[in-house]
PDB file of C-alpha atoms in Angstrom:
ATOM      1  CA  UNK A   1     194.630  89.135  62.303  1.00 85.00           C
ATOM      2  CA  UNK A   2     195.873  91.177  64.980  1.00 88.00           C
ATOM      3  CA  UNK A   3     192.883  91.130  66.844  1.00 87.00           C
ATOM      4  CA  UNK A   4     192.030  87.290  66.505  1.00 83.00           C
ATOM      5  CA  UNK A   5     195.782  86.711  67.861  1.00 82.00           C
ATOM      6  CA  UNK A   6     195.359  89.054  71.149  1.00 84.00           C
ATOM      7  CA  UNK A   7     192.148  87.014  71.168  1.00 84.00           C
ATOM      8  CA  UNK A   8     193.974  83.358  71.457  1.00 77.00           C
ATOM      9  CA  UNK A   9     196.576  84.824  73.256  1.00 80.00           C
ATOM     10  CA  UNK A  10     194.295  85.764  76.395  1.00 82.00           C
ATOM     11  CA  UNK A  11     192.181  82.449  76.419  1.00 75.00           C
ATOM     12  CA  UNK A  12     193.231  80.007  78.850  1.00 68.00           C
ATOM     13  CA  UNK A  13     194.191  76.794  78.289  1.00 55.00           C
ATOM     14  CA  UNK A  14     193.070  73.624  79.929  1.00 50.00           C
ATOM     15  CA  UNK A  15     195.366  70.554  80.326  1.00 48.00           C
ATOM     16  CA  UNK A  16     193.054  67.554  80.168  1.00 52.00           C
ATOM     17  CA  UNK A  17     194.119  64.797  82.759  1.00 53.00           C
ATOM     18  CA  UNK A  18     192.473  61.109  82.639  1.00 58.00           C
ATOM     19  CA  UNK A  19     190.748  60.010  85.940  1.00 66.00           C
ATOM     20  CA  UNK A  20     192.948  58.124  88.412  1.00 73.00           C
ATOM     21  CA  UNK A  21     190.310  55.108  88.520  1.00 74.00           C
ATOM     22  CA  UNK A  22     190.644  54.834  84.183  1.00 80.00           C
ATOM     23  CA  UNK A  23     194.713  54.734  84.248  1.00 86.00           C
ATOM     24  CA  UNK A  24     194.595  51.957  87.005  1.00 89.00           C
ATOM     25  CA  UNK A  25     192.242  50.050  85.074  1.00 91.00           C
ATOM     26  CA  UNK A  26     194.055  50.663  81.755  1.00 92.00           C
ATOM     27  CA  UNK A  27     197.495  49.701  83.803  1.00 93.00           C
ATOM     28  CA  UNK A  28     195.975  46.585  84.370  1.00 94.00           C
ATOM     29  CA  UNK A  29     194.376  45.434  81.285  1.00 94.00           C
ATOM     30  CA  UNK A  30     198.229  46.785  79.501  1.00 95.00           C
ATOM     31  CA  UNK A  31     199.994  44.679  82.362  1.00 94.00           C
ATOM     32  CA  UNK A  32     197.985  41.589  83.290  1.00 95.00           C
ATOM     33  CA  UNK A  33     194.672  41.471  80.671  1.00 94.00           C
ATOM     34  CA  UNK A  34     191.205  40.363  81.801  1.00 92.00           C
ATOM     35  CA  UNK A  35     190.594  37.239  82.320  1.00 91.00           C
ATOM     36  CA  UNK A  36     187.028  37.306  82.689  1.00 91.00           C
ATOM     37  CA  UNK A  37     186.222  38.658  79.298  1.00 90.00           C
ATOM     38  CA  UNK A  38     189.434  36.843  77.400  1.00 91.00           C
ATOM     39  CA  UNK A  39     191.362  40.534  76.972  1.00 92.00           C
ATOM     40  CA  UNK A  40     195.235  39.363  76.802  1.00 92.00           C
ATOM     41  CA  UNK A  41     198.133  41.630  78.107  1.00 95.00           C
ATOM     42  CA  UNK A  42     199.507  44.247  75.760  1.00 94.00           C
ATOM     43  CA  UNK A  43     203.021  43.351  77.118  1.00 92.00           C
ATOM     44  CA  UNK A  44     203.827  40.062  75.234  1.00 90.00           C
ATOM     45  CA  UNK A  45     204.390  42.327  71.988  1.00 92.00           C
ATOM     46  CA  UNK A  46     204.290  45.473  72.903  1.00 92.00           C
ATOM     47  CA  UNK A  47     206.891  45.783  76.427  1.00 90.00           C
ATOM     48  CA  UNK A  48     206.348  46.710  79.492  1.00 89.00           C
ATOM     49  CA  UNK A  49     206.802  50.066  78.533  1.00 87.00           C
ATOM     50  CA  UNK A  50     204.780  50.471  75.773  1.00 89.00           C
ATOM     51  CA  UNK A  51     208.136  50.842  73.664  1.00 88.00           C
ATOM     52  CA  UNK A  52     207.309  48.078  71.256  1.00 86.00           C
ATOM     53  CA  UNK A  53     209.660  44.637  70.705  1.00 81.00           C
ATOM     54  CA  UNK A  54     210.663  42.794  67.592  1.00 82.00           C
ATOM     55  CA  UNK A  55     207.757  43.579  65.374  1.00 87.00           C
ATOM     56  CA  UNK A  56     205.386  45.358  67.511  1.00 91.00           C
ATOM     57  CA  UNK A  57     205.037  48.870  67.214  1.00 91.00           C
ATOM     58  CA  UNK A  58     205.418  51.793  69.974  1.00 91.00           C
ATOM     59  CA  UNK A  59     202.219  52.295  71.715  1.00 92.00           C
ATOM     60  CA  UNK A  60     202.867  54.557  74.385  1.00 91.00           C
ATOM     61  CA  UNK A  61     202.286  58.309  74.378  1.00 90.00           C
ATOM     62  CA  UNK A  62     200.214  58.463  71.218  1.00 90.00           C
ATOM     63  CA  UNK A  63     197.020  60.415  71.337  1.00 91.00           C
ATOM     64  CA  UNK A  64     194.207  59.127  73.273  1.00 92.00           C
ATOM     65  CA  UNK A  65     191.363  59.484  70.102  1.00 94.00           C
ATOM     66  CA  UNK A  66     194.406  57.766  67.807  1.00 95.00           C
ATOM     67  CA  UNK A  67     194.753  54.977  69.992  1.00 95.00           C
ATOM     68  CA  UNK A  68     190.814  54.835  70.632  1.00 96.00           C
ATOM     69  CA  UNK A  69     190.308  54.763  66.696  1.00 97.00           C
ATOM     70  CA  UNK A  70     192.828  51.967  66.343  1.00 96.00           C
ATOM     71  CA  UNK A  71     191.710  49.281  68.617  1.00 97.00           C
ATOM     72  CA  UNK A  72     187.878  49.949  67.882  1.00 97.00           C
ATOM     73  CA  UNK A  73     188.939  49.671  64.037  1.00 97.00           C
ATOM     74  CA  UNK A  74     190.626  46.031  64.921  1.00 97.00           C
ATOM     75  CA  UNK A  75     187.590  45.353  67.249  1.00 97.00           C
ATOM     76  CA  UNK A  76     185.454  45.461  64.267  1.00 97.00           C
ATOM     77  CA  UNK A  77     187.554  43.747  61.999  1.00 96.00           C
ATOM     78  CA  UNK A  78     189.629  45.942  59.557  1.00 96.00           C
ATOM     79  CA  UNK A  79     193.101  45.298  58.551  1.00 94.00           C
ATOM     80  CA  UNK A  80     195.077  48.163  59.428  1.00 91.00           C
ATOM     81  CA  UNK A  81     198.688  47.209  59.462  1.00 84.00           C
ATOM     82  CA  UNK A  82     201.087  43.792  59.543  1.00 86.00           C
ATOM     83  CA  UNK A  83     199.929  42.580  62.578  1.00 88.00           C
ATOM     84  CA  UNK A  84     196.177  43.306  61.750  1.00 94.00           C
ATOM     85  CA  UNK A  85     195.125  39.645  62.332  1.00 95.00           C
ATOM     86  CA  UNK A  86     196.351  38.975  65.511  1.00 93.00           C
ATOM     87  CA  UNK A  87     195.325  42.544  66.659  1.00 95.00           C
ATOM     88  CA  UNK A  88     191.533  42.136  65.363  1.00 96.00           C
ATOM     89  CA  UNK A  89     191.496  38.415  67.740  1.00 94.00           C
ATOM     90  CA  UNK A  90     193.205  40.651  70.724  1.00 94.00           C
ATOM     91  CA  UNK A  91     190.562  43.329  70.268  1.00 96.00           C
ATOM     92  CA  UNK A  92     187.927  41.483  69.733  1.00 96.00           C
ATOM     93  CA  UNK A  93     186.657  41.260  73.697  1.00 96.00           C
ATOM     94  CA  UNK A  94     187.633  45.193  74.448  1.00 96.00           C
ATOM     95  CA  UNK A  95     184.650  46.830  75.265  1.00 95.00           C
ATOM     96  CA  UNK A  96     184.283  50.185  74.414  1.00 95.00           C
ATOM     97  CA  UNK A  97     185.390  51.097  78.392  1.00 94.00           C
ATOM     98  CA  UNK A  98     188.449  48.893  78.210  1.00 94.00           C
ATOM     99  CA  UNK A  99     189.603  50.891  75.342  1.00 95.00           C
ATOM    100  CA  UNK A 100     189.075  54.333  76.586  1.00 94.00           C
ATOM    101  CA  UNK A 101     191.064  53.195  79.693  1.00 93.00           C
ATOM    102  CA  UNK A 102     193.893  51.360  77.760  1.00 94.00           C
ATOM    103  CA  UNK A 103     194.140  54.765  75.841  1.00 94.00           C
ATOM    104  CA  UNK A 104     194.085  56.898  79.061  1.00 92.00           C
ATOM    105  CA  UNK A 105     197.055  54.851  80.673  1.00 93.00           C
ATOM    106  CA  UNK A 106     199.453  54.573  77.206  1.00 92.00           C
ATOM    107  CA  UNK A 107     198.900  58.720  76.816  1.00 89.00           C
ATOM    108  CA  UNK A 108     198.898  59.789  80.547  1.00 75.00           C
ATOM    109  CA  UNK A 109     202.344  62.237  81.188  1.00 49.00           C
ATOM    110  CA  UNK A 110     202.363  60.095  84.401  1.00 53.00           C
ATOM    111  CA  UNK A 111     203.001  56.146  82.412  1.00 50.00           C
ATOM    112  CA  UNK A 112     205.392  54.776  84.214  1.00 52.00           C
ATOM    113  CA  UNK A 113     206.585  51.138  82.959  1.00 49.00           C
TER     114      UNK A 113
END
């Protein structure tokens, strides 16, 4: 045990950062949607910070594969929580790009509201 600790201890870690290009586009499908492919913005229910309002749940700062595994499971239809309906019409047009990018921008140290 000894040996596998001195082991970890010595490996480097790497701090994995989203590209600059993915958190503006996630910013702007969170802030404004996308009108050309019928994506609302994620700040009616959810803030402006991510911080969640009245019914709406905290989205900021979760992990980037939780949040990925969330909206894909709305995009295709499963009822996940209270608000499952009106998530699975709001997820509907995410492609699988505007997801990894809305993830990106609600994890990134840097979110700003």
């Amino acid at each position: 045990l000894r040996d596998m600790a001195a082991f970890y201890a010595n490996q480097k870690t790497k701090v994995g950062q989203a590209d600059e290009t993915n958190l503006e586009l996630g910013q702007q499908i969170y802030r404004a949607g996308n009108l050309a492919s019928g994506v609302p913005a994620c700040t009616g229910c959810h803030g402006p910070a991510g911080k969640g309002a009245a019914s709406y749940p905290k989205i900021s700062g979760n992990e980037i594969s939780y949040t990925i595994d969330k909206l894909k499971r709305y995009r295709n239809g499963e009822q996940i929580g209270p608000n499952s309906a009106l998530m699975i019409m709001m997820a509907k047009p995410l492609s699988d790009n505007d997801i990894a990018n809305l993830a990106a921008y609600l994890k990134d140290a840097k979110y700003k509201p």
